[in-house]
Amino acid sequence: MVIQSADYFIVNGISSASVGLYVDTPPVPPMASQRVTTWQTGIDADRHSPDNVYDDIKLTINAYCFFPESFDLSAVYAFLADAKTLMFSRFPNRYLKVVKVDSVQPVQQWDGKRITLKIGFTCNPFKYHVSNPEIAITENKLVNPGTRYSRPLYKITHDVGGDTILSVNGQTCTINY
């Protein structure tokens, strides 16, 4: 059998090809879905409010390997056993943090020379860049170059009979009585 694709995935910095696993088509990592609180008002439509928390990403990889007569997949299972990071050959600049390997389902193919494995992963809801440049803080203002909205960090302190201090992202404003 001739390998038609050179696609593979990387777990903890080790290529799946090193244990003889190849990927039919690497999945495109989906966007994590945002959790939403819903209130049933009973009038017209329910009210929804985003919680600014995201659900884990579930991925399934359809891989295959050529096997010896012994049907021994112990090297594949050892490769997947302690998965912490997951990358794909088609997306080499991003990785996912693995929460757990959900399942590994091997099935022998009709040609008797391959086993297909359906490998399920649960990953943290974000994709991480492999080599982001470090952000140097040169001013009192920090601008997040990310693509996601983030809320400011508020802190309010008050001394009895004294001033009230409002701090937003480290910038303080004192309110005198």
Short mmCIF file of N, CA and C in Angstrom, two decimals:
data_model
loop_
_atom_site.label_atom_id
_atom_site.label_comp_id
_atom_site.label_asym_id
_atom_site.label_seq_id
_atom_site.Cartn_x
_atom_site.Cartn_y
_atom_site.Cartn_z
N MET A 1 0.84 -1.18 0.00
CA MET A 1 0.00 0.00 0.00
C MET A 1 0.88 1.24 0.00
N VAL A 2 0.51 2.24 -0.75
CA VAL A 2 1.26 3.49 -0.86
C VAL A 2 0.56 4.54 -0.02
N ILE A 3 1.35 5.26 0.77
CA ILE A 3 0.79 6.34 1.58
C ILE A 3 0.49 7.52 0.65
N GLN A 4 -0.75 7.96 0.63
CA GLN A 4 -1.16 9.05 -0.26
C GLN A 4 -0.92 10.42 0.37
N SER A 5 -0.83 10.48 1.66
CA SER A 5 -0.70 11.76 2.35
C SER A 5 0.42 11.68 3.37
N ALA A 6 1.08 12.79 3.56
CA ALA A 6 2.13 12.84 4.58
C ALA A 6 1.61 13.50 5.85
N ASP A 7 0.30 13.50 6.05
CA ASP A 7 -0.27 14.16 7.22
C ASP A 7 -0.05 13.33 8.47
N TYR A 8 0.20 14.02 9.55
CA TYR A 8 0.43 13.39 10.84
C TYR A 8 0.01 14.36 11.93
N PHE A 9 0.02 13.91 13.16
CA PHE A 9 -0.23 14.80 14.28
C PHE A 9 0.90 14.63 15.28
N ILE A 10 1.04 15.61 16.15
CA ILE A 10 2.16 15.64 17.10
C ILE A 10 1.60 15.69 18.51
N VAL A 11 2.02 14.76 19.34
CA VAL A 11 1.62 14.72 20.75
C VAL A 11 2.87 14.92 21.58
N ASN A 12 2.85 15.92 22.45
CA ASN A 12 3.98 16.24 23.33
C ASN A 12 5.29 16.39 22.55
N GLY A 13 5.22 16.96 21.35
CA GLY A 13 6.40 17.20 20.55
C GLY A 13 6.89 16.01 19.75
N ILE A 14 6.18 14.89 19.79
CA ILE A 14 6.59 13.67 19.07
C ILE A 14 5.58 13.39 17.96
N SER A 15 6.09 13.17 16.76
CA SER A 15 5.24 12.93 15.60
C SER A 15 4.57 11.56 15.67
N SER A 16 3.33 11.50 15.22
CA SER A 16 2.62 10.22 15.17
C SER A 16 3.28 9.26 14.18
N ALA A 17 3.98 9.81 13.19
CA ALA A 17 4.67 8.97 12.21
C ALA A 17 5.77 8.13 12.87
N SER A 18 6.29 8.60 14.02
CA SER A 18 7.34 7.85 14.71
C SER A 18 6.84 6.52 15.27
N VAL A 19 5.51 6.39 15.46
CA VAL A 19 4.94 5.12 15.90
C VAL A 19 4.10 4.49 14.79
N GLY A 20 4.27 4.99 13.57
CA GLY A 20 3.58 4.40 12.43
C GLY A 20 2.15 4.84 12.24
N LEU A 21 1.73 5.94 12.88
CA LEU A 21 0.36 6.44 12.73
C LEU A 21 0.33 7.56 11.70
N TYR A 22 -0.58 7.48 10.77
CA TYR A 22 -0.76 8.51 9.75
C TYR A 22 -2.22 8.94 9.76
N VAL A 23 -2.49 10.14 9.28
CA VAL A 23 -3.83 10.70 9.35
C VAL A 23 -4.44 10.75 7.95
N ASP A 24 -5.69 10.30 7.84
CA ASP A 24 -6.39 10.42 6.56
C ASP A 24 -6.51 11.89 6.17
N THR A 25 -7.17 12.66 6.98
CA THR A 25 -7.31 14.11 6.80
C THR A 25 -7.32 14.73 8.18
N PRO A 26 -6.34 15.58 8.50
CA PRO A 26 -6.34 16.19 9.83
C PRO A 26 -7.58 17.06 10.02
N PRO A 27 -8.22 16.98 11.17
CA PRO A 27 -9.39 17.82 11.40
C PRO A 27 -8.98 19.28 11.58
N VAL A 28 -9.84 20.18 11.16
CA VAL A 28 -9.62 21.60 11.42
C VAL A 28 -10.14 21.86 12.83
N PRO A 29 -9.29 22.32 13.75
CA PRO A 29 -9.77 22.54 15.12
C PRO A 29 -10.91 23.57 15.14
N PRO A 30 -12.04 23.22 15.72
CA PRO A 30 -13.18 24.13 15.72
C PRO A 30 -13.01 25.24 16.76
N MET A 31 -13.83 26.25 16.63
CA MET A 31 -13.86 27.31 17.63
C MET A 31 -14.62 26.79 18.84
N ALA A 32 -14.15 27.12 20.02
CA ALA A 32 -14.83 26.70 21.24
C ALA A 32 -16.16 27.45 21.36
N SER A 33 -17.18 26.76 21.83
CA SER A 33 -18.47 27.43 21.99
C SER A 33 -18.53 28.11 23.35
N GLN A 34 -19.14 29.28 23.34
CA GLN A 34 -19.26 30.07 24.56
C GLN A 34 -20.45 29.59 25.37
N ARG A 35 -20.25 29.49 26.67
CA ARG A 35 -21.36 29.12 27.54
C ARG A 35 -22.29 30.32 27.70
N VAL A 36 -23.58 30.03 27.79
CA VAL A 36 -24.58 31.07 27.87
C VAL A 36 -25.59 30.70 28.96
N THR A 37 -25.96 31.69 29.78
CA THR A 37 -27.01 31.48 30.76
C THR A 37 -28.33 31.90 30.12
N THR A 38 -29.35 31.06 30.26
CA THR A 38 -30.65 31.33 29.66
C THR A 38 -31.70 31.44 30.77
N TRP A 39 -32.51 32.50 30.68
CA TRP A 39 -33.62 32.68 31.61
C TRP A 39 -34.91 32.50 30.83
N GLN A 40 -35.76 31.62 31.31
CA GLN A 40 -37.05 31.40 30.66
C GLN A 40 -38.05 32.37 31.26
N THR A 41 -38.40 33.38 30.47
CA THR A 41 -39.29 34.43 30.98
C THR A 41 -40.76 34.08 30.82
N GLY A 42 -41.07 33.22 29.87
CA GLY A 42 -42.45 32.80 29.69
C GLY A 42 -43.30 33.78 28.91
N ILE A 43 -42.72 34.84 28.42
CA ILE A 43 -43.51 35.82 27.66
C ILE A 43 -43.33 35.56 26.17
N ASP A 44 -42.32 36.17 25.57
CA ASP A 44 -42.08 36.00 24.13
C ASP A 44 -40.91 35.07 23.87
N ALA A 45 -39.75 35.52 24.25
CA ALA A 45 -38.54 34.75 23.97
C ALA A 45 -37.70 34.69 25.25
N ASP A 46 -36.92 33.66 25.34
CA ASP A 46 -36.04 33.52 26.50
C ASP A 46 -34.92 34.55 26.42
N ARG A 47 -34.40 34.92 27.57
CA ARG A 47 -33.27 35.85 27.65
C ARG A 47 -31.99 35.05 27.74
N HIS A 48 -30.94 35.53 27.08
CA HIS A 48 -29.65 34.86 27.08
C HIS A 48 -28.57 35.85 27.48
N SER A 49 -27.62 35.37 28.26
CA SER A 49 -26.49 36.20 28.68
C SER A 49 -25.22 35.39 28.56
N PRO A 50 -24.21 35.88 27.81
CA PRO A 50 -22.95 35.13 27.70
C PRO A 50 -22.21 35.11 29.03
N ASP A 51 -21.61 33.98 29.34
CA ASP A 51 -20.91 33.82 30.61
C ASP A 51 -19.42 34.12 30.52
N ASN A 52 -18.90 34.42 29.32
CA ASN A 52 -17.46 34.65 29.11
C ASN A 52 -16.62 33.47 29.55
N VAL A 53 -17.19 32.28 29.42
CA VAL A 53 -16.49 31.03 29.69
C VAL A 53 -16.74 30.15 28.46
N TYR A 54 -15.77 29.34 28.11
CA TYR A 54 -15.88 28.54 26.89
C TYR A 54 -15.81 27.05 27.22
N ASP A 55 -16.54 26.26 26.43
CA ASP A 55 -16.53 24.81 26.59
C ASP A 55 -15.28 24.21 25.96
N ASP A 56 -14.90 23.04 26.44
CA ASP A 56 -13.76 22.33 25.87
C ASP A 56 -14.03 21.97 24.41
N ILE A 57 -12.95 21.80 23.66
CA ILE A 57 -13.03 21.39 22.26
C ILE A 57 -12.91 19.87 22.18
N LYS A 58 -13.82 19.25 21.44
CA LYS A 58 -13.76 17.80 21.21
C LYS A 58 -13.31 17.57 19.78
N LEU A 59 -12.27 16.75 19.61
CA LEU A 59 -11.72 16.44 18.29
C LEU A 59 -11.66 14.95 18.09
N THR A 60 -11.88 14.51 16.88
CA THR A 60 -11.68 13.10 16.53
C THR A 60 -10.72 13.04 15.35
N ILE A 61 -9.68 12.24 15.51
CA ILE A 61 -8.70 12.04 14.45
C ILE A 61 -8.91 10.65 13.87
N ASN A 62 -9.06 10.57 12.57
CA ASN A 62 -9.14 9.28 11.88
C ASN A 62 -7.75 8.96 11.36
N ALA A 63 -7.08 8.05 12.05
CA ALA A 63 -5.70 7.70 11.70
C ALA A 63 -5.66 6.24 11.25
N TYR A 64 -4.55 5.86 10.67
CA TYR A 64 -4.35 4.47 10.29
C TYR A 64 -2.89 4.10 10.48
N CYS A 65 -2.65 2.83 10.62
CA CYS A 65 -1.28 2.34 10.72
C CYS A 65 -1.19 0.99 10.02
N PHE A 66 0.01 0.69 9.54
CA PHE A 66 0.30 -0.62 8.98
C PHE A 66 0.83 -1.44 10.14
N PHE A 67 0.43 -2.67 10.24
CA PHE A 67 0.77 -3.41 11.45
C PHE A 67 1.47 -4.71 11.13
N PRO A 68 2.29 -5.16 12.08
CA PRO A 68 2.89 -6.49 11.93
C PRO A 68 1.85 -7.56 12.21
N GLU A 69 2.20 -8.78 11.99
CA GLU A 69 1.27 -9.90 12.21
C GLU A 69 0.81 -10.02 13.66
N SER A 70 1.57 -9.44 14.58
CA SER A 70 1.24 -9.58 16.01
C SER A 70 0.07 -8.70 16.45
N PHE A 71 -0.35 -7.76 15.61
CA PHE A 71 -1.41 -6.81 15.97
C PHE A 71 -1.08 -6.02 17.23
N ASP A 72 0.19 -5.79 17.49
CA ASP A 72 0.62 -5.12 18.71
C ASP A 72 0.55 -3.60 18.52
N LEU A 73 -0.34 -2.95 19.25
CA LEU A 73 -0.49 -1.50 19.20
C LEU A 73 0.05 -0.83 20.46
N SER A 74 0.88 -1.52 21.22
CA SER A 74 1.35 -0.96 22.49
C SER A 74 2.15 0.32 22.31
N ALA A 75 2.92 0.45 21.21
CA ALA A 75 3.67 1.69 20.97
C ALA A 75 2.72 2.85 20.70
N VAL A 76 1.62 2.59 20.01
CA VAL A 76 0.62 3.63 19.74
C VAL A 76 -0.05 4.05 21.04
N TYR A 77 -0.44 3.08 21.87
CA TYR A 77 -1.09 3.40 23.14
C TYR A 77 -0.14 4.16 24.07
N ALA A 78 1.13 3.80 24.09
CA ALA A 78 2.11 4.50 24.91
C ALA A 78 2.30 5.94 24.41
N PHE A 79 2.27 6.12 23.10
CA PHE A 79 2.40 7.44 22.49
C PHE A 79 1.25 8.35 22.92
N LEU A 80 0.05 7.81 23.03
CA LEU A 80 -1.13 8.60 23.38
C LEU A 80 -1.38 8.70 24.88
N ALA A 81 -0.71 7.87 25.68
CA ALA A 81 -1.05 7.72 27.09
C ALA A 81 -0.97 9.01 27.90
N ASP A 82 0.05 9.80 27.74
CA ASP A 82 0.24 10.99 28.58
C ASP A 82 0.18 12.26 27.74
N ALA A 83 -0.80 12.36 26.87
CA ALA A 83 -0.90 13.51 25.96
C ALA A 83 -1.18 14.79 26.73
N LYS A 84 -0.36 15.80 26.48
CA LYS A 84 -0.54 17.13 27.08
C LYS A 84 -0.75 18.20 26.01
N THR A 85 -0.07 18.05 24.86
CA THR A 85 -0.23 19.00 23.75
C THR A 85 -0.53 18.23 22.47
N LEU A 86 -1.25 18.89 21.55
CA LEU A 86 -1.65 18.28 20.29
C LEU A 86 -1.48 19.30 19.17
N MET A 87 -0.73 18.92 18.13
CA MET A 87 -0.54 19.76 16.95
C MET A 87 -0.86 18.93 15.71
N PHE A 88 -1.09 19.62 14.59
CA PHE A 88 -1.35 18.95 13.32
C PHE A 88 -0.35 19.42 12.28
N SER A 89 0.02 18.53 11.37
CA SER A 89 1.01 18.87 10.34
C SER A 89 0.53 20.01 9.44
N ARG A 90 -0.76 20.15 9.27
CA ARG A 90 -1.28 21.23 8.41
C ARG A 90 -1.41 22.56 9.15
N PHE A 91 -1.30 22.54 10.47
CA PHE A 91 -1.37 23.76 11.28
C PHE A 91 -0.18 23.79 12.23
N PRO A 92 1.04 23.95 11.70
CA PRO A 92 2.23 23.78 12.53
C PRO A 92 2.51 24.93 13.50
N ASN A 93 1.81 26.05 13.37
CA ASN A 93 2.11 27.17 14.26
C ASN A 93 1.13 27.29 15.43
N ARG A 94 0.22 26.34 15.58
CA ARG A 94 -0.75 26.36 16.69
C ARG A 94 -0.79 24.98 17.35
N TYR A 95 -1.08 24.99 18.65
CA TYR A 95 -1.26 23.72 19.34
C TYR A 95 -2.42 23.83 20.32
N LEU A 96 -2.92 22.69 20.72
CA LEU A 96 -4.01 22.60 21.70
C LEU A 96 -3.48 21.93 22.95
N LYS A 97 -4.01 22.31 24.10
CA LYS A 97 -3.65 21.64 25.35
C LYS A 97 -4.67 20.53 25.59
N VAL A 98 -4.18 19.32 25.70
CA VAL A 98 -5.05 18.14 25.82
C VAL A 98 -5.50 17.99 27.28
N VAL A 99 -6.80 17.84 27.48
CA VAL A 99 -7.34 17.52 28.80
C VAL A 99 -7.28 16.02 29.01
N LYS A 100 -7.74 15.27 27.98
CA LYS A 100 -7.68 13.80 28.06
C LYS A 100 -7.86 13.20 26.67
N VAL A 101 -7.39 11.98 26.55
CA VAL A 101 -7.67 11.18 25.36
C VAL A 101 -8.95 10.42 25.69
N ASP A 102 -10.02 10.72 24.95
CA ASP A 102 -11.32 10.13 25.26
C ASP A 102 -11.40 8.66 24.91
N SER A 103 -10.96 8.33 23.70
CA SER A 103 -11.09 6.94 23.26
C SER A 103 -10.13 6.66 22.12
N VAL A 104 -9.78 5.39 22.00
CA VAL A 104 -9.01 4.90 20.86
C VAL A 104 -9.73 3.65 20.38
N GLN A 105 -10.34 3.73 19.20
CA GLN A 105 -11.12 2.62 18.67
C GLN A 105 -10.44 2.05 17.43
N PRO A 106 -9.72 0.91 17.57
CA PRO A 106 -9.08 0.31 16.39
C PRO A 106 -10.04 -0.60 15.63
N VAL A 107 -9.94 -0.56 14.30
CA VAL A 107 -10.75 -1.42 13.43
C VAL A 107 -9.84 -1.91 12.30
N GLN A 108 -9.81 -3.23 12.09
CA GLN A 108 -9.00 -3.78 11.00
C GLN A 108 -9.68 -3.49 9.66
N GLN A 109 -8.89 -3.11 8.66
CA GLN A 109 -9.41 -2.79 7.33
C GLN A 109 -9.52 -4.05 6.48
N TRP A 110 -10.28 -3.97 5.44
CA TRP A 110 -10.57 -5.11 4.57
C TRP A 110 -9.33 -5.67 3.90
N ASP A 111 -8.30 -4.82 3.68
CA ASP A 111 -7.12 -5.31 2.98
C ASP A 111 -6.21 -6.15 3.87
N GLY A 112 -6.49 -6.16 5.18
CA GLY A 112 -5.70 -6.97 6.11
C GLY A 112 -4.31 -6.43 6.38
N LYS A 113 -4.02 -5.23 5.94
CA LYS A 113 -2.70 -4.65 6.14
C LYS A 113 -2.72 -3.38 6.98
N ARG A 114 -3.92 -2.87 7.25
CA ARG A 114 -4.02 -1.62 7.99
C ARG A 114 -5.03 -1.76 9.12
N ILE A 115 -4.82 -0.94 10.12
CA ILE A 115 -5.80 -0.75 11.18
C ILE A 115 -6.14 0.73 11.18
N THR A 116 -7.41 1.05 11.17
CA THR A 116 -7.80 2.45 11.33
C THR A 116 -8.11 2.67 12.80
N LEU A 117 -7.74 3.82 13.28
CA LEU A 117 -7.99 4.17 14.67
C LEU A 117 -8.75 5.48 14.71
N LYS A 118 -9.85 5.48 15.40
CA LYS A 118 -10.61 6.70 15.64
C LYS A 118 -10.20 7.16 17.04
N ILE A 119 -9.45 8.27 17.10
CA ILE A 119 -8.87 8.75 18.36
C ILE A 119 -9.59 10.02 18.76
N GLY A 120 -10.23 10.00 19.92
CA GLY A 120 -10.96 11.17 20.41
C GLY A 120 -10.17 11.92 21.46
N PHE A 121 -10.11 13.23 21.33
CA PHE A 121 -9.41 14.10 22.27
C PHE A 121 -10.38 15.13 22.84
N THR A 122 -10.22 15.47 24.11
CA THR A 122 -10.85 16.64 24.70
C THR A 122 -9.72 17.61 25.00
N CYS A 123 -9.85 18.83 24.48
CA CYS A 123 -8.80 19.83 24.63
C CYS A 123 -9.35 21.09 25.28
N ASN A 124 -8.46 21.89 25.87
CA ASN A 124 -8.85 23.19 26.40
C ASN A 124 -9.44 24.03 25.28
N PRO A 125 -10.27 25.02 25.62
CA PRO A 125 -11.02 25.73 24.58
C PRO A 125 -10.24 26.69 23.70
N PHE A 126 -8.95 26.81 23.88
CA PHE A 126 -8.20 27.78 23.08
C PHE A 126 -7.08 27.12 22.31
N LYS A 127 -6.71 27.72 21.20
CA LYS A 127 -5.55 27.29 20.43
C LYS A 127 -4.40 28.21 20.83
N TYR A 128 -3.23 27.66 21.03
CA TYR A 128 -2.07 28.42 21.48
C TYR A 128 -1.06 28.54 20.35
N HIS A 129 -0.44 29.69 20.24
CA HIS A 129 0.57 29.92 19.21
C HIS A 129 1.89 29.33 19.68
N VAL A 130 2.63 28.71 18.79
CA VAL A 130 3.86 28.02 19.15
C VAL A 130 4.94 29.00 19.60
N SER A 131 5.10 30.12 18.90
CA SER A 131 6.19 31.04 19.25
C SER A 131 5.75 32.49 19.14
N ASN A 132 4.86 32.90 20.02
CA ASN A 132 4.46 34.30 20.06
C ASN A 132 5.61 35.15 20.57
N PRO A 133 5.79 36.35 20.03
CA PRO A 133 6.82 37.23 20.60
C PRO A 133 6.37 37.72 21.97
N GLU A 134 7.33 37.92 22.85
CA GLU A 134 7.02 38.40 24.19
C GLU A 134 6.62 39.87 24.10
N ILE A 135 5.59 40.26 24.83
CA ILE A 135 5.12 41.64 24.81
C ILE A 135 5.89 42.43 25.86
N ALA A 136 6.62 43.44 25.42
CA ALA A 136 7.38 44.29 26.35
C ALA A 136 6.51 45.46 26.76
N ILE A 137 6.42 45.72 28.06
CA ILE A 137 5.63 46.83 28.57
C ILE A 137 6.57 48.03 28.68
N THR A 138 6.36 49.02 27.82
CA THR A 138 7.22 50.21 27.81
C THR A 138 6.48 51.45 28.27
N GLU A 139 5.19 51.35 28.44
CA GLU A 139 4.39 52.49 28.89
C GLU A 139 3.50 52.05 30.03
N ASN A 140 2.69 52.98 30.52
CA ASN A 140 1.72 52.64 31.55
C ASN A 140 0.50 51.97 30.96
N LYS A 141 0.46 51.86 29.66
CA LYS A 141 -0.71 51.33 28.97
C LYS A 141 -0.32 50.03 28.26
N LEU A 142 -1.08 49.00 28.48
CA LEU A 142 -0.83 47.71 27.83
C LEU A 142 -1.97 47.44 26.86
N VAL A 143 -1.65 47.22 25.61
CA VAL A 143 -2.65 46.93 24.60
C VAL A 143 -2.54 45.45 24.25
N ASN A 144 -3.65 44.75 24.36
CA ASN A 144 -3.68 43.33 24.05
C ASN A 144 -3.89 43.17 22.54
N PRO A 145 -2.91 42.59 21.83
CA PRO A 145 -3.08 42.44 20.38
C PRO A 145 -3.94 41.25 19.98
N GLY A 146 -4.56 40.59 20.94
CA GLY A 146 -5.37 39.41 20.65
C GLY A 146 -6.63 39.75 19.89
N THR A 147 -7.33 38.73 19.48
CA THR A 147 -8.55 38.92 18.69
C THR A 147 -9.81 38.75 19.53
N ARG A 148 -9.67 38.43 20.79
CA ARG A 148 -10.84 38.22 21.66
C ARG A 148 -11.04 39.42 22.58
N TYR A 149 -12.30 39.75 22.80
CA TYR A 149 -12.65 40.79 23.75
C TYR A 149 -12.32 40.31 25.15
N SER A 150 -11.75 41.18 25.97
CA SER A 150 -11.52 40.82 27.37
C SER A 150 -11.99 41.98 28.24
N ARG A 151 -12.54 41.64 29.36
CA ARG A 151 -13.06 42.65 30.27
C ARG A 151 -11.94 43.25 31.12
N PRO A 152 -12.10 44.51 31.53
CA PRO A 152 -11.09 45.11 32.40
C PRO A 152 -11.17 44.53 33.81
N LEU A 153 -10.09 44.67 34.55
CA LEU A 153 -10.02 44.19 35.92
C LEU A 153 -10.27 45.36 36.85
N TYR A 154 -11.37 45.33 37.59
CA TYR A 154 -11.74 46.41 38.50
C TYR A 154 -11.39 46.03 39.93
N LYS A 155 -10.98 47.04 40.71
CA LYS A 155 -10.76 46.83 42.14
C LYS A 155 -11.15 48.13 42.84
N ILE A 156 -12.04 48.03 43.81
CA ILE A 156 -12.48 49.20 44.57
C ILE A 156 -12.15 48.96 46.03
N THR A 157 -11.44 49.92 46.63
CA THR A 157 -11.10 49.84 48.06
C THR A 157 -11.56 51.12 48.74
N HIS A 158 -11.91 50.99 50.01
CA HIS A 158 -12.40 52.15 50.77
C HIS A 158 -11.96 52.00 52.22
N ASP A 159 -11.39 53.07 52.75
CA ASP A 159 -11.06 53.12 54.17
C ASP A 159 -12.19 53.84 54.89
N VAL A 160 -12.54 53.37 56.08
CA VAL A 160 -13.61 54.01 56.84
C VAL A 160 -13.19 55.44 57.15
N GLY A 161 -14.00 56.39 56.70
CA GLY A 161 -13.70 57.79 56.91
C GLY A 161 -12.59 58.32 56.02
N GLY A 162 -12.15 57.52 55.07
CA GLY A 162 -11.04 57.95 54.20
C GLY A 162 -11.45 58.01 52.74
N ASP A 163 -10.47 57.81 51.90
CA ASP A 163 -10.68 57.91 50.46
C ASP A 163 -11.18 56.59 49.88
N THR A 164 -11.83 56.70 48.74
CA THR A 164 -12.21 55.53 47.96
C THR A 164 -11.28 55.46 46.75
N ILE A 165 -10.71 54.30 46.52
CA ILE A 165 -9.77 54.14 45.41
C ILE A 165 -10.35 53.16 44.40
N LEU A 166 -10.45 53.62 43.16
CA LEU A 166 -10.92 52.79 42.06
C LEU A 166 -9.71 52.47 41.19
N SER A 167 -9.49 51.18 40.95
CA SER A 167 -8.37 50.75 40.11
C SER A 167 -8.92 49.95 38.94
N VAL A 168 -8.58 50.37 37.71
CA VAL A 168 -8.99 49.67 36.50
C VAL A 168 -7.73 49.29 35.75
N ASN A 169 -7.47 47.99 35.65
CA ASN A 169 -6.27 47.48 34.99
C ASN A 169 -5.00 48.12 35.54
N GLY A 170 -4.96 48.33 36.84
CA GLY A 170 -3.77 48.87 37.48
C GLY A 170 -3.71 50.39 37.51
N GLN A 171 -4.58 51.08 36.80
CA GLN A 171 -4.63 52.54 36.81
C GLN A 171 -5.57 52.97 37.94
N THR A 172 -5.09 53.82 38.84
CA THR A 172 -5.90 54.17 40.01
C THR A 172 -6.48 55.57 39.90
N CYS A 173 -7.63 55.71 40.52
CA CYS A 173 -8.32 56.99 40.61
C CYS A 173 -8.79 57.10 42.06
N THR A 174 -8.39 58.17 42.75
CA THR A 174 -8.76 58.36 44.16
C THR A 174 -9.92 59.34 44.25
N ILE A 175 -10.94 58.96 45.01
CA ILE A 175 -12.10 59.81 45.22
C ILE A 175 -12.04 60.29 46.66
N ASN A 176 -11.87 61.63 46.84
CA ASN A 176 -11.77 62.22 48.18
C ASN A 176 -13.14 62.67 48.66
N TYR A 177 -13.34 62.57 49.96
CA TYR A 177 -14.60 63.05 50.55
C TYR A 177 -14.43 64.45 51.03
#
